[in-house]
């Protein structure tokens, strides 16, 4: 459920028509619906209500401060993957006991900052990282709270670039090495071994990989218990997909939660009142945002009809990177027009620069506004300045009001850190 809808054939975000925002802030821009964000978080939260849990929204999906602020005020924790994301979490006042720190390549500086803030857990991904963390915690005279991220070696059946839980992926500690590494961690003086973590991939549309992974890690938890290693936290990561309307329908969060909780129900972990952690990103933010763009040109090619926008792959890279499907909608809807197969492309000098490929769409003309749906996650955060294009504005809608929550970059800003080679 989201708050983007047509009223009298005009596309609205909550109570604000998108053309009105376009007039005020120019195009392209990302537009987020606060009510949708909050709703998605609530649905997810309620789905796990029957089990002690902490929902740590994955900041990298959409890290705009206004988005983080809306979520943290609803009680969300954060899953962060860098010192920069830690700074964002701090900026919106996320309490440290609601933060988990993931990522395969945490630097010493990042670890120190997170130790000083007092995050809930470091999701550690290698033996070397474990030892580095132990050393840094010792220097700071602290105990670092640790979960080991285990690679359960299950196939998430998603795009290879966003699958992380296979043996060949760089993520996590190999399943077969886990027990040994837990034993080793338990002996390190400056660590407190508190949890087990896994995250098998993103945009998953089937339940089985989640169920398989949770079975694998619960088995490991049992093995650890036999050795007297009793963990307080089980982090099952994120990865639940959203409908991009390409025919693959992911399970509703309620079904997903039901399946995971059924696996947990009879476990010793549940009997000990362990806390379940989840790290959803896309399912919270994805359908809470759209990219609004304007048609610059319409070109009748020899084979194809091209609609050329003022937004391209630098603004939304998912189609180019993952061949992702995003629904395209006109901001002003007209009826009774013949639809044609259309290539919706950007202005970037790359043939991979497309937003929709071979899509049946109504006719567009120069100046028309259109939206690219499901762009709230991995949209702005993956955008770049390629072709010296300023990153676009971000707008948040709350009811009948909207606010620019990130100004459009200027070209001067893009060159700010550059200089010519100094004359001797
Ligand atoms: C990216 C990521 C997530 C969020 O994944 P979604 O598919 O957006 O839910 C969660 N945990 C970790 C460790 C991640 O890297």
Coordinates of C-alpha atoms and ligand atoms in Angstrom, one line a residue:
X1 CA 0.0 0.0 0.0
X2 CA 1.3 3.4 -0.9
X3 CA 0.1 7.0 -1.2
X4 CA 0.7 7.6 -4.9
X5 CA -2.6 7.7 -6.8
X6 CA -4.5 9.6 -9.5
X7 CA -7.1 12.1 -8.7
X8 CA -8.9 13.5 -11.7
X9 CA -6.1 12.0 -13.8
X10 CA -3.4 13.9 -12.0
X11 CA -0.8 11.9 -10.2
X12 CA -0.6 12.8 -6.5
X13 CA 1.8 12.0 -3.7
X14 CA -0.5 12.0 -0.6
X15 CA -2.4 15.3 -1.0
X16 CA 0.0 17.0 -3.2
X17 CA -0.1 16.9 -7.1
X18 CA 3.3 16.0 -8.4
X19 CA 3.1 18.6 -11.2
X20 CA 2.9 21.3 -8.5
X21 CA 6.1 20.1 -6.9
X22 CA 7.8 19.9 -10.3
X23 CA 6.8 23.5 -10.9
X24 CA 8.3 24.6 -7.6
X25 CA 11.5 22.6 -7.6
X26 CA 12.2 21.8 -11.2
X27 CA 13.0 18.3 -12.5
X28 CA 14.2 15.7 -12.1
X29 CA 13.6 15.1 -8.4
X30 CA 12.9 12.2 -6.0
X31 CA 9.7 12.4 -4.1
X32 CA 9.0 10.5 -0.9
X33 CA 5.8 9.9 0.8
X34 CA 6.3 10.1 4.6
X35 CA 2.9 8.3 5.3
X36 CA 4.0 5.4 3.0
X37 CA 7.4 5.1 4.8
X38 CA 5.7 5.1 8.1
X39 CA 3.1 2.7 7.0
X40 CA 5.7 0.2 5.6
X41 CA 7.6 0.4 8.8
X42 CA 4.5 -0.2 10.9
X43 CA 3.4 -3.2 8.9
X44 CA 6.9 -4.7 9.3
X45 CA 7.0 -3.9 13.0
X46 CA 3.6 -5.4 13.6
X47 CA 4.4 -8.6 11.6
X48 CA 7.0 -9.4 14.3
X49 CA 5.0 -8.2 17.3
X50 CA 4.7 -11.6 18.9
X51 CA 8.5 -12.1 19.3
X52 CA 11.0 -9.9 21.0
X53 CA 12.5 -8.0 18.1
X54 CA 14.4 -4.9 16.9
X55 CA 13.8 -3.6 13.4
X56 CA 17.0 -2.0 12.1
X57 CA 16.2 -0.2 8.9
X58 CA 19.0 -0.6 6.4
X59 CA 20.3 3.0 5.9
X60 CA 21.9 2.4 2.6
X61 CA 18.6 1.9 0.9
X62 CA 17.7 5.6 1.4
X63 CA 19.8 7.6 3.8
X64 CA 18.2 11.0 3.5
X65 CA 18.0 12.6 6.9
X66 CA 14.3 13.3 6.6
X67 CA 13.7 9.6 5.8
X68 CA 15.9 8.5 8.8
X69 CA 14.2 11.0 11.0
X70 CA 10.7 9.8 10.1
X71 CA 11.7 6.2 10.8
X72 CA 13.7 6.8 14.0
X73 CA 10.7 8.7 15.5
X74 CA 8.7 5.6 14.9
X75 CA 11.1 3.5 16.9
X76 CA 13.2 2.1 14.1
X77 CA 16.8 1.2 14.7
X78 CA 19.4 1.3 11.9
X79 CA 21.6 -1.1 10.1
X80 CA 24.7 0.9 9.0
X81 CA 27.5 0.0 6.7
X82 CA 29.9 2.9 7.1
X83 CA 31.1 5.7 9.3
X84 CA 29.2 8.1 7.1
X85 CA 26.0 6.2 7.9
X86 CA 26.9 6.2 11.5
X87 CA 27.1 10.0 11.4
X88 CA 23.7 10.2 9.8
X89 CA 22.2 7.9 12.5
X90 CA 23.7 10.2 15.1
X91 CA 22.5 13.3 13.3
X92 CA 18.9 12.1 13.6
X93 CA 19.4 11.0 17.2
X94 CA 19.2 7.2 16.8
X95 CA 20.1 5.7 20.2
X96 CA 23.2 3.6 20.0
X97 CA 21.5 0.6 21.4
X98 CA 19.3 0.5 18.2
X99 CA 22.3 0.4 15.8
X100 CA 24.0 -2.6 14.2
X101 CA 27.1 -2.1 12.1
X102 CA 27.4 -4.4 9.1
X103 CA 29.9 -4.5 6.2
X104 CA 32.9 -6.6 5.1
X105 CA 35.4 -3.8 5.1
X106 CA 35.0 -1.7 8.3
X107 CA 38.0 0.5 8.8
X108 CA 39.7 1.1 12.2
X109 CA 38.4 4.7 12.2
X110 CA 34.9 3.6 11.5
X111 CA 35.1 0.9 14.2
X112 CA 36.5 3.4 16.8
X113 CA 33.6 5.8 16.1
X114 CA 31.0 3.1 16.5
X115 CA 32.7 1.8 19.7
X116 CA 32.7 5.3 21.1
X117 CA 29.1 5.8 20.3
X118 CA 28.3 2.4 21.8
X119 CA 26.4 0.6 19.0
X120 CA 24.4 -2.5 19.9
X121 CA 26.4 -5.0 17.6
X122 CA 29.2 -5.2 15.2
X123 CA 28.3 -7.8 12.6
X124 CA 31.8 -9.2 12.0
X125 CA 32.6 -10.8 8.7
X126 CA 36.1 -12.3 9.0
X127 CA 38.7 -13.5 11.5
X128 CA 40.9 -10.5 10.7
X129 CA 38.1 -8.1 11.5
X130 CA 37.4 -9.9 14.7
X131 CA 41.0 -9.4 15.9
X132 CA 41.1 -5.8 14.8
X133 CA 38.0 -5.1 16.7
X134 CA 39.3 -6.8 19.8
X135 CA 42.5 -4.7 19.6
X136 CA 40.7 -1.4 19.1
X137 CA 38.2 -2.2 21.9
X138 CA 41.2 -2.9 24.2
X139 CA 42.8 0.4 23.4
X140 CA 39.5 2.2 24.2
X141 CA 39.1 0.1 27.3
X142 CA 35.8 -1.2 26.2
X143 CA 34.1 -4.5 25.3
X144 CA 33.0 -4.6 21.7
X145 CA 29.6 -6.3 21.3
X146 CA 29.9 -8.8 18.5
X147 CA 27.8 -10.9 16.2
X148 CA 29.3 -13.1 13.6
X149 CA 27.8 -12.8 10.1
X150 CA 27.6 -16.3 8.8
X151 CA 27.3 -17.1 5.1
X152 CA 24.7 -19.9 5.2
X153 CA 25.4 -20.9 1.5
X154 CA 21.8 -20.7 0.3
X155 CA 20.7 -19.5 -3.1
X156 CA 18.5 -16.4 -2.7
X157 CA 17.3 -16.8 -6.3
X158 CA 17.8 -13.1 -7.0
X159 CA 20.0 -11.1 -9.3
X160 CA 23.6 -12.2 -9.0
X161 CA 24.8 -8.7 -8.2
X162 CA 22.6 -8.6 -5.1
X163 CA 22.9 -12.1 -3.9
X164 CA 25.2 -12.3 -0.8
X165 CA 24.5 -15.6 0.9
X166 CA 26.2 -18.0 -1.6
X167 CA 29.5 -19.7 -0.8
X168 CA 31.2 -17.8 -3.7
X169 CA 30.1 -14.4 -2.4
X170 CA 32.5 -12.2 -0.4
X171 CA 30.1 -11.9 2.5
X172 CA 30.1 -13.5 5.8
X173 CA 32.0 -16.2 7.5
X174 CA 31.9 -19.6 5.8
X175 CA 29.4 -21.8 7.5
X176 CA 31.8 -24.6 8.3
X177 CA 34.3 -22.2 9.9
X178 CA 31.7 -20.6 12.1
X179 CA 31.9 -22.8 15.2
X180 CA 35.7 -22.5 15.4
X181 CA 35.5 -18.7 15.0
X182 CA 32.9 -18.5 17.8
X183 CA 35.2 -20.4 20.1
X184 CA 38.1 -18.1 19.2
X185 CA 35.9 -15.0 19.7
X186 CA 34.8 -16.2 23.1
X187 CA 38.4 -16.3 24.2
X188 CA 39.3 -12.7 23.1
X189 CA 39.3 -10.4 26.1
X190 CA 37.8 -7.3 24.7
X191 CA 34.9 -8.8 22.9
X192 CA 31.4 -9.7 24.1
X193 CA 30.0 -12.4 21.8
X194 CA 26.3 -11.7 21.7
X195 CA 24.9 -12.6 18.4
X196 CA 24.6 -14.4 15.1
X197 CA 23.8 -12.6 11.9
X198 CA 23.1 -13.5 8.3
X199 CA 21.9 -11.6 5.2
X200 CA 21.5 -13.6 2.1
X201 CA 20.7 -11.0 -0.6
X202 CA 18.3 -8.4 -1.8
X203 CA 15.0 -8.2 -3.7
X204 CA 14.1 -11.8 -2.7
X205 CA 10.7 -12.8 -3.9
X206 CA 10.5 -16.4 -2.6
X207 CA 10.2 -17.5 1.0
X208 CA 12.3 -20.7 0.8
X209 CA 15.7 -19.1 0.8
X210 CA 14.8 -17.2 4.0
X211 CA 13.5 -20.3 5.6
X212 CA 16.5 -22.4 4.5
X213 CA 18.9 -19.7 5.8
X214 CA 17.1 -19.5 9.2
X215 CA 17.2 -23.3 9.6
X216 CA 20.9 -23.3 8.9
X217 CA 21.6 -20.6 11.4
X218 CA 19.3 -22.1 14.1
X219 CA 21.2 -25.3 13.7
X220 CA 24.4 -23.4 14.3
X221 CA 22.9 -21.7 17.4
X222 CA 22.1 -25.2 18.8
X223 CA 25.7 -26.3 18.2
X224 CA 26.9 -23.1 20.0
X225 CA 24.6 -23.8 22.9
X226 CA 26.0 -27.2 23.4
X227 CA 29.3 -25.5 24.0
X228 CA 27.9 -23.1 26.4
X229 CA 27.9 -20.1 24.0
X230 CA 24.5 -18.6 24.5
X231 CA 23.7 -15.8 22.2
X232 CA 21.2 -13.0 22.9
X233 CA 20.7 -11.8 19.3
X234 CA 19.7 -13.5 16.1
X235 CA 19.9 -11.1 13.2
X236 CA 18.2 -12.5 10.0
X237 CA 19.2 -9.5 7.9
X238 CA 17.0 -7.8 5.2
X239 CA 16.3 -8.7 1.6
X240 CA 12.6 -9.0 1.4
X241 CA 11.6 -7.9 -2.1
X242 CA 9.0 -5.5 -3.3
X243 CA 6.6 -5.7 -6.2
X244 CA 8.2 -3.8 -9.2
X245 CA 5.1 -5.0 -11.2
X246 CA 7.3 -7.2 -13.4
X247 CA 5.2 -10.2 -12.4
X248 CA 7.3 -11.5 -9.5
X249 CA 5.3 -11.0 -6.4
X250 CA 7.2 -11.2 -3.1
X251 CA 5.5 -12.4 0.0
X252 CA 3.7 -9.8 2.2
X253 CA 5.8 -9.0 5.4
X254 CA 3.2 -10.8 7.5
X255 CA 3.7 -14.0 5.6
X256 CA 7.5 -13.5 5.7
X257 CA 7.4 -12.9 9.4
X258 CA 5.1 -15.9 9.9
X259 CA 7.5 -18.2 8.1
X260 CA 10.5 -17.0 10.1
X261 CA 8.7 -17.1 13.4
X262 CA 7.5 -20.6 12.8
X263 CA 11.1 -21.7 12.4
X264 CA 12.0 -19.9 15.6
X265 CA 9.0 -21.0 17.7
X266 CA 10.4 -24.2 19.1
X267 CA 14.0 -23.2 19.3
X268 CA 16.0 -22.9 22.5
X269 CA 16.7 -19.3 21.4
X270 CA 13.0 -18.5 21.8
X271 CA 12.8 -20.2 25.1
X272 CA 15.7 -18.1 26.4
X273 CA 13.8 -15.0 25.2
X274 CA 16.5 -14.1 22.7
X275 CA 15.9 -11.0 20.5
X276 CA 15.4 -11.2 16.8
X277 CA 16.9 -8.4 14.7
X278 CA 15.8 -7.6 11.1
X279 CA 17.4 -5.3 8.6
X280 CA 14.8 -4.4 6.0
X281 CA 15.7 -1.6 3.6
X282 CA 14.0 -1.9 0.2
X283 CA 10.7 -3.1 1.6
X284 CA 10.4 0.0 3.8
X285 CA 11.6 2.7 1.3
X286 CA 11.3 1.3 -2.2
X287 CA 7.6 2.0 -2.9
X288 CA 7.6 5.1 -0.8
X289 CA 9.5 7.1 -3.4
X290 CA 9.3 8.0 -7.1
X291 CA 11.6 9.7 -9.5
X292 CA 9.9 12.5 -11.4
X293 CA 11.4 13.5 -14.7
X294 CA 10.5 15.6 -17.7
X295 CA 10.5 14.6 -21.4
X296 CA 13.1 16.5 -23.3
X297 CA 12.6 14.9 -26.7
X298 CA 10.7 12.2 -28.5
X299 CA 12.7 10.5 -31.3
X300 CA 11.3 8.1 -33.8
X301 CA 14.2 5.8 -34.5
X302 CA 14.3 3.4 -37.3
X303 CA 13.4 0.5 -35.1
X304 CA 12.3 2.1 -31.8
X305 CA 10.5 5.0 -30.3
X306 CA 12.7 6.8 -27.9
X307 CA 11.5 9.0 -25.1
X308 CA 14.5 11.0 -23.9
X309 CA 14.2 12.3 -20.3
X310 CA 16.1 14.8 -18.2
X311 CA 16.9 12.0 -15.8
X312 CA 19.2 9.1 -16.6
X313 CA 21.3 6.3 -15.3
X314 CA 23.3 8.6 -13.0
X315 CA 20.1 9.5 -11.2
X316 CA 18.6 5.9 -11.1
X317 CA 21.1 3.2 -12.0
X318 CA 19.0 0.1 -11.2
X319 CA 17.8 -0.5 -14.8
X320 CA 21.3 -0.2 -16.2
X321 CA 22.9 -2.2 -13.3
X322 CA 20.4 -5.0 -12.7
X323 CA 18.2 -4.7 -15.7
X324 CA 15.6 -3.7 -13.1
X325 CA 12.0 -3.1 -14.0
X326 CA 10.4 0.2 -12.9
X327 CA 6.9 1.1 -13.7
X328 CA 6.6 4.3 -15.7
X329 CA 3.5 6.5 -15.3
X330 CA 2.5 9.8 -16.8
X331 CA 1.8 12.6 -14.3
X332 CA -1.1 13.7 -16.4
X333 CA -3.1 10.7 -17.4
X334 CA -5.1 10.7 -20.7
X335 CA -7.4 8.0 -21.9
X336 CA -8.1 6.5 -25.3
X337 CA -4.6 6.9 -26.6
X338 CA -2.8 4.1 -28.4
X339 CA 0.1 2.6 -26.5
X340 CA 3.4 1.8 -28.2
X341 CA 6.5 -0.1 -27.4
X342 CA 8.8 2.6 -26.1
X343 CA 12.4 3.0 -24.9
X344 CA 12.6 5.4 -22.0
X345 CA 16.2 6.7 -21.9
X346 CA 18.3 9.4 -20.3
X347 CA 20.8 11.9 -21.7
X348 CA 23.9 10.0 -20.6
X349 CA 26.5 9.0 -23.2
X350 CA 26.1 5.3 -22.6
X351 CA 23.8 2.9 -24.4
X352 CA 23.1 1.3 -21.0
X353 CA 21.4 4.5 -20.0
X354 CA 17.8 3.5 -20.0
X355 CA 15.0 3.6 -17.4
X356 CA 12.5 1.3 -19.3
X357 CA 13.1 -1.0 -22.2
X358 CA 10.5 -2.1 -24.8
X359 CA 7.7 -0.8 -22.6
X360 CA 4.1 -0.4 -23.7
X361 CA 3.4 3.2 -23.0
X362 CA 1.0 6.0 -24.0
X363 CA 2.4 8.7 -26.2
X364 CA 4.6 11.4 -24.5
X365 CA 5.7 14.7 -25.9
X366 CA 8.3 17.3 -25.0
X367 CA 7.6 18.9 -21.7
X368 CA 5.5 16.0 -20.3
X369 CA 6.2 14.9 -16.8
X370 CA 6.4 11.2 -15.9
X371 CA 7.3 9.2 -12.9
X372 CA 9.5 6.2 -12.4
X373 CA 7.9 4.2 -9.6
X374 CA 9.5 2.2 -6.8
X375 CA 12.5 4.4 -6.8
X376 CA 12.6 5.1 -3.0
X377 CA 15.3 2.5 -2.3
X378 CA 18.7 2.3 -4.0
X379 CA 17.6 5.3 -6.1
X380 CA 19.2 8.5 -4.8
X381 CA 21.7 6.7 -2.7
X382 CA 23.2 5.0 -5.8
X383 CA 23.1 8.2 -7.9
X384 CA 26.3 9.8 -9.1
X385 CA 27.6 12.9 -10.8
X386 CA 28.5 11.0 -14.0
X387 CA 28.6 13.4 -17.0
X388 CA 29.0 16.3 -14.4
X389 CA 25.3 16.1 -13.6
X390 CA 24.3 17.6 -10.3
X391 CA 22.5 15.1 -8.1
X392 CA 18.8 15.8 -8.1
X393 CA 16.6 17.3 -5.4
X394 CA 14.8 15.2 -2.9
X395 CA 11.4 16.1 -1.7
X396 CA 9.3 14.7 1.2
X397 CA 5.6 15.0 1.2
X398 CA 3.6 15.0 4.5
X399 CA -0.1 15.2 4.0
X400 CA -0.9 18.4 2.0
X401 CA 2.6 19.8 2.5
X402 CA 5.9 19.2 0.9
X403 CA 9.5 20.2 1.6
X404 CA 12.8 20.0 -0.2
X405 CA 14.8 17.6 2.0
X406 CA 17.9 17.8 -0.1
X407 CA 18.6 20.7 -2.4
X408 CA 19.6 20.0 -6.0
X409 CA 23.3 20.2 -6.3
X410 CA 24.9 23.0 -8.2
X411 CA 27.6 22.7 -10.8
X412 CA 29.8 24.9 -8.7
X413 CA 29.5 22.4 -5.9
X414 CA 30.6 19.6 -8.2
X415 CA 33.9 21.4 -8.9
X416 CA 34.4 22.7 -5.4
X417 CA 37.1 20.2 -4.4
X418 CA 39.0 20.4 -7.6
X419 CA 42.0 22.6 -8.5
X420 CA 44.5 23.0 -11.3
X421 CA 48.0 21.6 -10.8
X422 CA 49.7 24.4 -8.9
X423 CA 52.2 26.6 -10.7
X424 CA 55.7 26.2 -9.0
Ligands
LIG1 C1 21.7 -4.0 2.0 C2 21.6 -4.8 3.3 C3 20.4 -4.9 3.9 C4 19.1 -4.4 3.3 O1 18.7 -5.2 2.2 P1 17.3 -4.9 1.5 O2 17.2 -5.8 0.4 O3 17.2 -3.5 1.1 O4 16.2 -5.2 2.6 C5 20.4 -5.5 5.1 N1 21.5 -6.0 5.7 C6 22.7 -5.9 5.1 C7 23.9 -6.5 5.8 C8 22.8 -5.3 3.9 O5 24.0 -5.2 3.3

